[in-house]
Tab-separated table of C-alpha atoms in Angstrom:
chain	number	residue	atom	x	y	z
K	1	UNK	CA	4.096	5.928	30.171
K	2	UNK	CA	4.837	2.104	29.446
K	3	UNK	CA	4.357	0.716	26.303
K	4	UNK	CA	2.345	-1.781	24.625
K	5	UNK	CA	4.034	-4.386	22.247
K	6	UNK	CA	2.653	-7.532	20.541
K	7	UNK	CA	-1.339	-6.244	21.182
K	8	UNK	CA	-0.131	-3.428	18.187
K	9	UNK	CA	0.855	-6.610	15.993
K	10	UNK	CA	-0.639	-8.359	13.047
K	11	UNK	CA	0.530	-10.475	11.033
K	12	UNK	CA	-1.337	-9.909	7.649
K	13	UNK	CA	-2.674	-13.072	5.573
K	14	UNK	CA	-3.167	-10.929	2.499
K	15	UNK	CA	-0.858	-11.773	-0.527
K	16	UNK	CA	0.214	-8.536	-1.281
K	17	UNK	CA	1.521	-8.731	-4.685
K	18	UNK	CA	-2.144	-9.684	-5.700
K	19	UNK	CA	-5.103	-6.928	-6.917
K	20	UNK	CA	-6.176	-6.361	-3.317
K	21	UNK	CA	-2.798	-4.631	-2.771
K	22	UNK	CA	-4.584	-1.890	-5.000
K	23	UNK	CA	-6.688	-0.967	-1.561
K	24	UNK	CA	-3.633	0.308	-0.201
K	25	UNK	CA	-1.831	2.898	-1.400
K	26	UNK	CA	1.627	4.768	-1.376
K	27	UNK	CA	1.299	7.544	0.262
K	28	UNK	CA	4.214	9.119	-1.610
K	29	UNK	CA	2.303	12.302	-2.884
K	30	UNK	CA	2.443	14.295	-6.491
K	31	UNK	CA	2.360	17.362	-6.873
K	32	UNK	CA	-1.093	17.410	-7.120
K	33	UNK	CA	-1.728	15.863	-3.919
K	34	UNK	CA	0.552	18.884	-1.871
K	35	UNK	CA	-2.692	20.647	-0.648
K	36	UNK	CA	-4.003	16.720	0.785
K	37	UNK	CA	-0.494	16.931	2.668
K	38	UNK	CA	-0.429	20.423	4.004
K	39	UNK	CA	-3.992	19.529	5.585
K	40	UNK	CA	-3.021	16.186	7.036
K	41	UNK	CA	0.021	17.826	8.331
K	42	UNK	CA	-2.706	19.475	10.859
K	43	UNK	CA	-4.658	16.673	11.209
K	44	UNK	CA	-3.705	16.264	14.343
K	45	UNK	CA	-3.166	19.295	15.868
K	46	UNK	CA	-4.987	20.702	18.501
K	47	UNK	CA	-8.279	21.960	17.581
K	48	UNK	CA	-8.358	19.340	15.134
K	49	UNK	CA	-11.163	16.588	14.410
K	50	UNK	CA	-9.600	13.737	15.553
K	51	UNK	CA	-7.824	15.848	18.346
K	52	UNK	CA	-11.103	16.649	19.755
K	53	UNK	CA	-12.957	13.249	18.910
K	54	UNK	CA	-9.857	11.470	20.988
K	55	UNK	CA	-10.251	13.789	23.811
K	56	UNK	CA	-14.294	12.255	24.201
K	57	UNK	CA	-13.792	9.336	26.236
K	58	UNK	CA	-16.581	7.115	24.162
K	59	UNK	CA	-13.383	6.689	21.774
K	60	UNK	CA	-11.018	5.188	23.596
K	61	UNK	CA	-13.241	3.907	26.535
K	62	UNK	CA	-15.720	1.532	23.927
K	63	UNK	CA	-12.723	1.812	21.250
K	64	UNK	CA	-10.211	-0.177	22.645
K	65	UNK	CA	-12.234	-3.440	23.017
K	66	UNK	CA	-12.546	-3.729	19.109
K	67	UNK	CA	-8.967	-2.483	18.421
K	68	UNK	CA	-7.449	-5.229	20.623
K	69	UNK	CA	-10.076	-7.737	19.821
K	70	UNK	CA	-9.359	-6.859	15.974
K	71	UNK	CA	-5.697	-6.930	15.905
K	72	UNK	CA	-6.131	-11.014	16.483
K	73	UNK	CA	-8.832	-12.117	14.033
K	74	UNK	CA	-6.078	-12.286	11.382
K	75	UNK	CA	-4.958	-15.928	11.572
K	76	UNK	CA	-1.663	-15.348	10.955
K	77	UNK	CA	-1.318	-12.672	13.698
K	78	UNK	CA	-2.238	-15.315	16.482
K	79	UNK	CA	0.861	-16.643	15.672
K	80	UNK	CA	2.902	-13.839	15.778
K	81	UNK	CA	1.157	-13.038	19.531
K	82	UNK	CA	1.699	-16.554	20.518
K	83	UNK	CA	4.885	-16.148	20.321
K	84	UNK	CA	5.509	-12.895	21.580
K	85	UNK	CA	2.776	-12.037	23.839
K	86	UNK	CA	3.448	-12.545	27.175
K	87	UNK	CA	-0.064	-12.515	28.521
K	88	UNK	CA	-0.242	-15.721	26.456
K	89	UNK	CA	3.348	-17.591	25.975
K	90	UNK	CA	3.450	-18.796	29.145
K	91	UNK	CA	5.748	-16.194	30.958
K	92	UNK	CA	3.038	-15.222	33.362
K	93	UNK	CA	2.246	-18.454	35.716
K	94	UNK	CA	-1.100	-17.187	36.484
K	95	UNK	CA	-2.419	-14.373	34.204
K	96	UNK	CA	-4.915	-11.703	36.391
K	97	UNK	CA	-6.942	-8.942	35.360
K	98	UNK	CA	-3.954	-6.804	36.369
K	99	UNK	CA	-2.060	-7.724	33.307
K	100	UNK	CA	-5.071	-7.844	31.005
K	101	UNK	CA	-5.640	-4.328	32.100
K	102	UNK	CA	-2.224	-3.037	32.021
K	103	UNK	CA	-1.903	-3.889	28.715
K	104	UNK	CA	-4.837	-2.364	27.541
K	105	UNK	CA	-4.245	1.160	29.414
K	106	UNK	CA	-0.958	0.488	27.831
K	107	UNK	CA	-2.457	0.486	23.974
K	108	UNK	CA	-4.181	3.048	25.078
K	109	UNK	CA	-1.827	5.482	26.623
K	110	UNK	CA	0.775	4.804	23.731
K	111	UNK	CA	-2.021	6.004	20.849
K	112	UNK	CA	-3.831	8.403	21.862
K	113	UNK	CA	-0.428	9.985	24.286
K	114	UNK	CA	0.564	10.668	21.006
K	115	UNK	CA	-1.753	12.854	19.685
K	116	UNK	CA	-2.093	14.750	23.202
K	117	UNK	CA	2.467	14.410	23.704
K	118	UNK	CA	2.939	17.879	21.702
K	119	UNK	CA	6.587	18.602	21.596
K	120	UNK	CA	6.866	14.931	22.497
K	121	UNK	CA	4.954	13.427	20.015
K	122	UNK	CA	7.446	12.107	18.017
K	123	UNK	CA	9.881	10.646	20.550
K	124	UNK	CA	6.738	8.447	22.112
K	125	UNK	CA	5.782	7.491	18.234
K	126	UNK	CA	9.912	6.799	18.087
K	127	UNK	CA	9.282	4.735	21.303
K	128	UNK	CA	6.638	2.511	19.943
K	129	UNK	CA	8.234	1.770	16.716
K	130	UNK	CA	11.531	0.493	18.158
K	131	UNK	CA	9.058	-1.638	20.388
K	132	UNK	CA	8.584	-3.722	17.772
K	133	UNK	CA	11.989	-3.694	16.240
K	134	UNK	CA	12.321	-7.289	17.390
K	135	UNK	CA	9.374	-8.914	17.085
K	136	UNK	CA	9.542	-11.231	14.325
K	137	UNK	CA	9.394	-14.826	13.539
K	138	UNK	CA	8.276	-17.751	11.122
K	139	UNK	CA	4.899	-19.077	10.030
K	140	UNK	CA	4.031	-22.007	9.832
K	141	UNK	CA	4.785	-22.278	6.083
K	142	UNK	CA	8.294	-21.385	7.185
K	143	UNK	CA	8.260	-18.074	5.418
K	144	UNK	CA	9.781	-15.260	7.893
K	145	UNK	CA	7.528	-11.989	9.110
K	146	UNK	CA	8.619	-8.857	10.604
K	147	UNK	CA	6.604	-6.538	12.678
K	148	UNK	CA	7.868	-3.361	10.098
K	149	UNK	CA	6.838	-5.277	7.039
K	150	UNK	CA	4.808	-2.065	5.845
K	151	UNK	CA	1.961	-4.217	5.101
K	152	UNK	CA	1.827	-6.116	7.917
K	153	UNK	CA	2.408	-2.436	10.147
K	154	UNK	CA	-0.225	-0.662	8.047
K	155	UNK	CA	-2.867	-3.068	8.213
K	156	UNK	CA	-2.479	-3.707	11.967
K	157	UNK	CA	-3.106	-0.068	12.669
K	158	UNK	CA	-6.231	0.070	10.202
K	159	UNK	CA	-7.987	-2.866	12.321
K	160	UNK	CA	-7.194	-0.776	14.968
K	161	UNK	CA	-8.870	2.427	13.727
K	162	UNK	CA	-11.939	0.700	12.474
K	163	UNK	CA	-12.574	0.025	16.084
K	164	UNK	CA	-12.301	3.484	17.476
K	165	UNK	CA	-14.114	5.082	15.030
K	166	UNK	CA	-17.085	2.852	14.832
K	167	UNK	CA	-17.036	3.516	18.530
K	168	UNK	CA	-17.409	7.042	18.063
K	169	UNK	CA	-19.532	7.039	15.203
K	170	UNK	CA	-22.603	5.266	16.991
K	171	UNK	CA	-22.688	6.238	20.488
K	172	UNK	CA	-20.973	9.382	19.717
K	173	UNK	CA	-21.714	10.531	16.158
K	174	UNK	CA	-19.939	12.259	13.086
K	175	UNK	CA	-21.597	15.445	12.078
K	176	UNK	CA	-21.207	14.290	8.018
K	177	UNK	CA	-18.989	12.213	5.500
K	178	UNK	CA	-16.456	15.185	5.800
K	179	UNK	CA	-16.556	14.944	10.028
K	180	UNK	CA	-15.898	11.318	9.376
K	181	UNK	CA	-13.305	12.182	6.865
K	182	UNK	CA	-11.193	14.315	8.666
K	183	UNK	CA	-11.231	12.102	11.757
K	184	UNK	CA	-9.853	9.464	9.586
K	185	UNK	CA	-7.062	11.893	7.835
K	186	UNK	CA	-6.313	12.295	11.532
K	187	UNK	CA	-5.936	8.616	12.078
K	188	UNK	CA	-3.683	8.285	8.784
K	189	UNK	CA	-1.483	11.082	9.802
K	190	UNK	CA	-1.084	9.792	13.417
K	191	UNK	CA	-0.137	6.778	11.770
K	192	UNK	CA	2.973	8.357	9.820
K	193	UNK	CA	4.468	9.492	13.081
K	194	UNK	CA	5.441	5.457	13.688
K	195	UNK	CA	6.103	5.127	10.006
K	196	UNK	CA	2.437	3.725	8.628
K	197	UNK	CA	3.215	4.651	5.307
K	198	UNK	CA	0.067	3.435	3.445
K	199	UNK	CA	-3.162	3.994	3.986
K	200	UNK	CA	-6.341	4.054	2.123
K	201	UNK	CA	-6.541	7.328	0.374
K	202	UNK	CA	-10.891	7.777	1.123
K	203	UNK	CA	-13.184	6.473	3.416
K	204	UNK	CA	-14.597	4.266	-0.053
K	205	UNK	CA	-11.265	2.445	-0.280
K	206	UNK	CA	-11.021	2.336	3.454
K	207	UNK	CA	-14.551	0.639	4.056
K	208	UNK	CA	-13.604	-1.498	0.705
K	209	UNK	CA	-10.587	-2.726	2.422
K	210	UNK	CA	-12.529	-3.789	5.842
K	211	UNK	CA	-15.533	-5.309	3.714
K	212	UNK	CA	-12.428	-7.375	1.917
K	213	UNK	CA	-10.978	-8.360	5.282
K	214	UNK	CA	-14.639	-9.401	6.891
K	215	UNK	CA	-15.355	-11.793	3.738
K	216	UNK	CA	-12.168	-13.547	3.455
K	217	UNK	CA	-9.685	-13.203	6.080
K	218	UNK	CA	-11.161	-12.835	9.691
K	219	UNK	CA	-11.491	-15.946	12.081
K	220	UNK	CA	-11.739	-16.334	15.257
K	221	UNK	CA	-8.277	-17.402	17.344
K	222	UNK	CA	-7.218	-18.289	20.503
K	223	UNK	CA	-5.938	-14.636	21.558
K	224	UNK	CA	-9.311	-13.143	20.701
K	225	UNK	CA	-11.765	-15.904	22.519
K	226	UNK	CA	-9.186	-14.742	25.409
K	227	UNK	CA	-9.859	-11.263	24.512
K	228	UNK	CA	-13.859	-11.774	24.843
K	229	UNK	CA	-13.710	-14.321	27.628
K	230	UNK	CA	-13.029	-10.857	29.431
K	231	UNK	CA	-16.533	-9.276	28.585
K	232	UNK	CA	-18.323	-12.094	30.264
K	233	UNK	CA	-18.542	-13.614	33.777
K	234	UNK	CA	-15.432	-15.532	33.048
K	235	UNK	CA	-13.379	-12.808	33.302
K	236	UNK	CA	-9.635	-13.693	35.031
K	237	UNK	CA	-9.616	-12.572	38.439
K	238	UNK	CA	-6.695	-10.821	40.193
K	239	UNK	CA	-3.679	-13.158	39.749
K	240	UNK	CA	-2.998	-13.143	43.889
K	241	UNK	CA	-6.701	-12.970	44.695
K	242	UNK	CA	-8.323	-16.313	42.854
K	243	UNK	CA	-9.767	-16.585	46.297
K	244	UNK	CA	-12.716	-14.144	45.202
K	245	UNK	CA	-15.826	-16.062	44.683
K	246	UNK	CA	-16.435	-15.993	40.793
K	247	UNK	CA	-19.927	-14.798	41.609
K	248	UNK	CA	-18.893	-12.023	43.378
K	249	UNK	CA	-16.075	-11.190	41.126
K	250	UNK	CA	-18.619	-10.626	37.806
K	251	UNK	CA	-20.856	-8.698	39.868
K	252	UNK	CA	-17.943	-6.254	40.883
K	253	UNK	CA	-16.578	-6.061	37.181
K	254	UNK	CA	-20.310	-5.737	35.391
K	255	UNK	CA	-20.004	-2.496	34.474
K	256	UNK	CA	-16.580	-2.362	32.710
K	257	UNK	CA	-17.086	-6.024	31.053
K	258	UNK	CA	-20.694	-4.338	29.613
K	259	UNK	CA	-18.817	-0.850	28.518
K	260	UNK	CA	-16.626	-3.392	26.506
K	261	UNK	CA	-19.304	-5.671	25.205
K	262	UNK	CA	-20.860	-2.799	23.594
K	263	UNK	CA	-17.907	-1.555	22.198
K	264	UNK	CA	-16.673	-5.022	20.722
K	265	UNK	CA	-20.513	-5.834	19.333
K	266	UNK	CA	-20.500	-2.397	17.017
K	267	UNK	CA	-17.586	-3.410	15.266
K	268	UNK	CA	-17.382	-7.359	15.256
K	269	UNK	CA	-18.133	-9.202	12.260
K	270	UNK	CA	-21.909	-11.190	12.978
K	271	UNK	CA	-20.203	-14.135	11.028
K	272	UNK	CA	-17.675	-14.935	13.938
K	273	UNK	CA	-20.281	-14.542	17.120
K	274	UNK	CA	-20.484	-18.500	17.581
K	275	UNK	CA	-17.124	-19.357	17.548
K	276	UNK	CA	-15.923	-16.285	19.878
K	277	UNK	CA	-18.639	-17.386	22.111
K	278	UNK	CA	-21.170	-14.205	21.715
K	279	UNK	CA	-25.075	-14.494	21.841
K	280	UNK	CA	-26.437	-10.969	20.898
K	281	UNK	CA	-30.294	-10.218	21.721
K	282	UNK	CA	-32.495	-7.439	22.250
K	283	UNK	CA	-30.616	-6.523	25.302
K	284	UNK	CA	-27.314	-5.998	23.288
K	285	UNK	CA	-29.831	-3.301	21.407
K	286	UNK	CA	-31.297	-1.840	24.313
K	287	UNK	CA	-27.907	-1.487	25.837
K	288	UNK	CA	-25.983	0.317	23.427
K	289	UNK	CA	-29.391	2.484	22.712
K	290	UNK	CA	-28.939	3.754	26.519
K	291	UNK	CA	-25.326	4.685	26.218
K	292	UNK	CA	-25.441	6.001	22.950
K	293	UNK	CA	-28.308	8.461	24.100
K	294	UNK	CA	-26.502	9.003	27.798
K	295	UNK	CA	-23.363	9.884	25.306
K	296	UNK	CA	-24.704	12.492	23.341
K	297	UNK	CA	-27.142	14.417	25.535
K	298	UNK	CA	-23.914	15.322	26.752
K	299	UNK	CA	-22.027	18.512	25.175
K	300	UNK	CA	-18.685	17.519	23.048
K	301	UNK	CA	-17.516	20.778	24.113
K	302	UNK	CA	-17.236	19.138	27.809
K	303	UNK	CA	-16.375	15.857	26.799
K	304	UNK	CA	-13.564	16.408	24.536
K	305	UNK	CA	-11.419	18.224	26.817
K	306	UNK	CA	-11.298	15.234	29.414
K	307	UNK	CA	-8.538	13.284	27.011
K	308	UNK	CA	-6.168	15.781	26.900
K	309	UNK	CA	-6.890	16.549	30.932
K	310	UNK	CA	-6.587	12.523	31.570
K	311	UNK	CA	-3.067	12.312	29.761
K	312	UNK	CA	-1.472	15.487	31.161
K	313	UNK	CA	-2.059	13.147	34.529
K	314	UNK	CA	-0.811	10.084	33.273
K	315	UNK	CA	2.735	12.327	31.833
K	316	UNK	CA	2.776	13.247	35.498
């Protein structure tokens, strides 16, 4: 499988040696905290919650929208993708829906292969941390960043989970708190296997932390109006076909650009809609009504086999 890079990175804003550092926390156990290990240790097993909630397509397929979208809100991280990024440094002359794709099938093949790689797991984790081994840089305050800065690593991959499971958890649904829990151990432990050693330690502190992020740090950037430029009819056309009437071309990518709209709108903060460009309106509601019923008149028992079926192809 190839490999995403700088669409995993995020550069976080946060001063870390201030209170809000308190939201995340080591996950160096006690003793006390052995029986919270031994369960996480099979938090991603098969069988699991989150091994069956990544094997329904509603994750991944309205997931990875927000994910992407959110791993670029963070001012600072537009930075770091600017100057990495090579769907927007300048190293592609003309940047098509190929690439914009590829990299997203990429994200998407990288995170969730993982918990579907059994036996090989751990090498494609291995893979995508020495990805980022050199993807660092300066700010513009002159003050250096590194893509393993354990903040900086850990709070890229929470952004990322918030999207897929508020993806799942409206069209697709948690049972409870404790189905919602144990996806999210699942999440935290996936994490570990590229070295995300902090996370929240409950789904308070977790939804704490995001509510922290939405009221003080998130702005729109240049990557992300890119990033939901792609949802609407301006969507880049194939890079060797800009021939296609532009017309013709949003008719022909409707479907996918609306899948990914009503991903992105579950999780996006309201606050940023007018400077990313988005006008939500009753047909926003009706929409993600219709897929969220079409979603779970179907059985999980069906649904959450077709991930692991999907990347046993893709290994092939």
């Amino acid at each position: 499988m190839a490999c995403p890079a700088i669409i995993l990175i995020v550069i976080s804003p946060f001063d870390w040696s201030s209170p809000k550092e308190s939201i995340l926390v080591s996950n160096e156990l006690s003793v006390s905290e052995v029986e919270v290990v031994r369960e996480e240790l099979s938090s991603v097993a098969p069988g699991s919650a989150l091994y069956k909630a990544a094997g329904d397509p509603v994750m991944y397929t309205y997931g990875f929208a927000p994910a992407l979208v959110n791993s670029v809100l963070i001012p600072v991280s537009a930075r770091g993708v600017a100057q990495h990024e090579r769907l927007v440094d300048g190293r592609i002359p003309i940047v098509g829906i190929e690439h914009v794709m590829g990299r997203a099938i990429d994200s998407i093949d990288i995170i969730f292969g993982i918990v579907f790689a059994g036996h090989e797991a751990e090498r494609a984790a291995h893979a995508l941390h020495e990805l980022h081994r050199s993807v660092k840089g300066k700010m513009p305050d002159g003050s250096d960043y590194h893509a393993w800065n354990q903040h900086i690593w850990t709070s890229t991959w929470l952004v990322q989970v918030k999207g897929f499971m508020d993806a799942y958890g409206v069209l697709r649904g948690y049972d409870d708190e404790q189905h919602r829990l144990a996806v999210y151990r699942g999440f935290a432990e996936l994490g570990r296997h590229f070295h995300v050693t902090k996370m929240p330690t409950s789904l308070e502190e977790y939804d704490a932390y995001w509510k922290e992020l939405t009221n003080t740090t998130l702005v729109a950037s240049e990557p992300a109006r890119f990033l939901v430029e792609q949802t609407t009819p301006k969507i880049v056309k194939p890079s060797k076909m800009q021939w296609i009437p532009t017309f013709l071309w949003a008719l022909l990518t409707l479907p996918g650009r609306r899948i990914a709209r009503v991903g992105l709108l579950i999780t996006l903060p309201e606050k940023l809609d007018s400077e990313l460009g988005i006008r939500r309106s009753w047909i926003d509601r009706v929409e993600r009504k219709l897929h969220q019923c079409f979603w779970r008149l179907l059985p999980r028992s069906m649904t959450s086999k077709i991930g692991p079926a999907y990347f046993r192809l893709r290994c092939k």
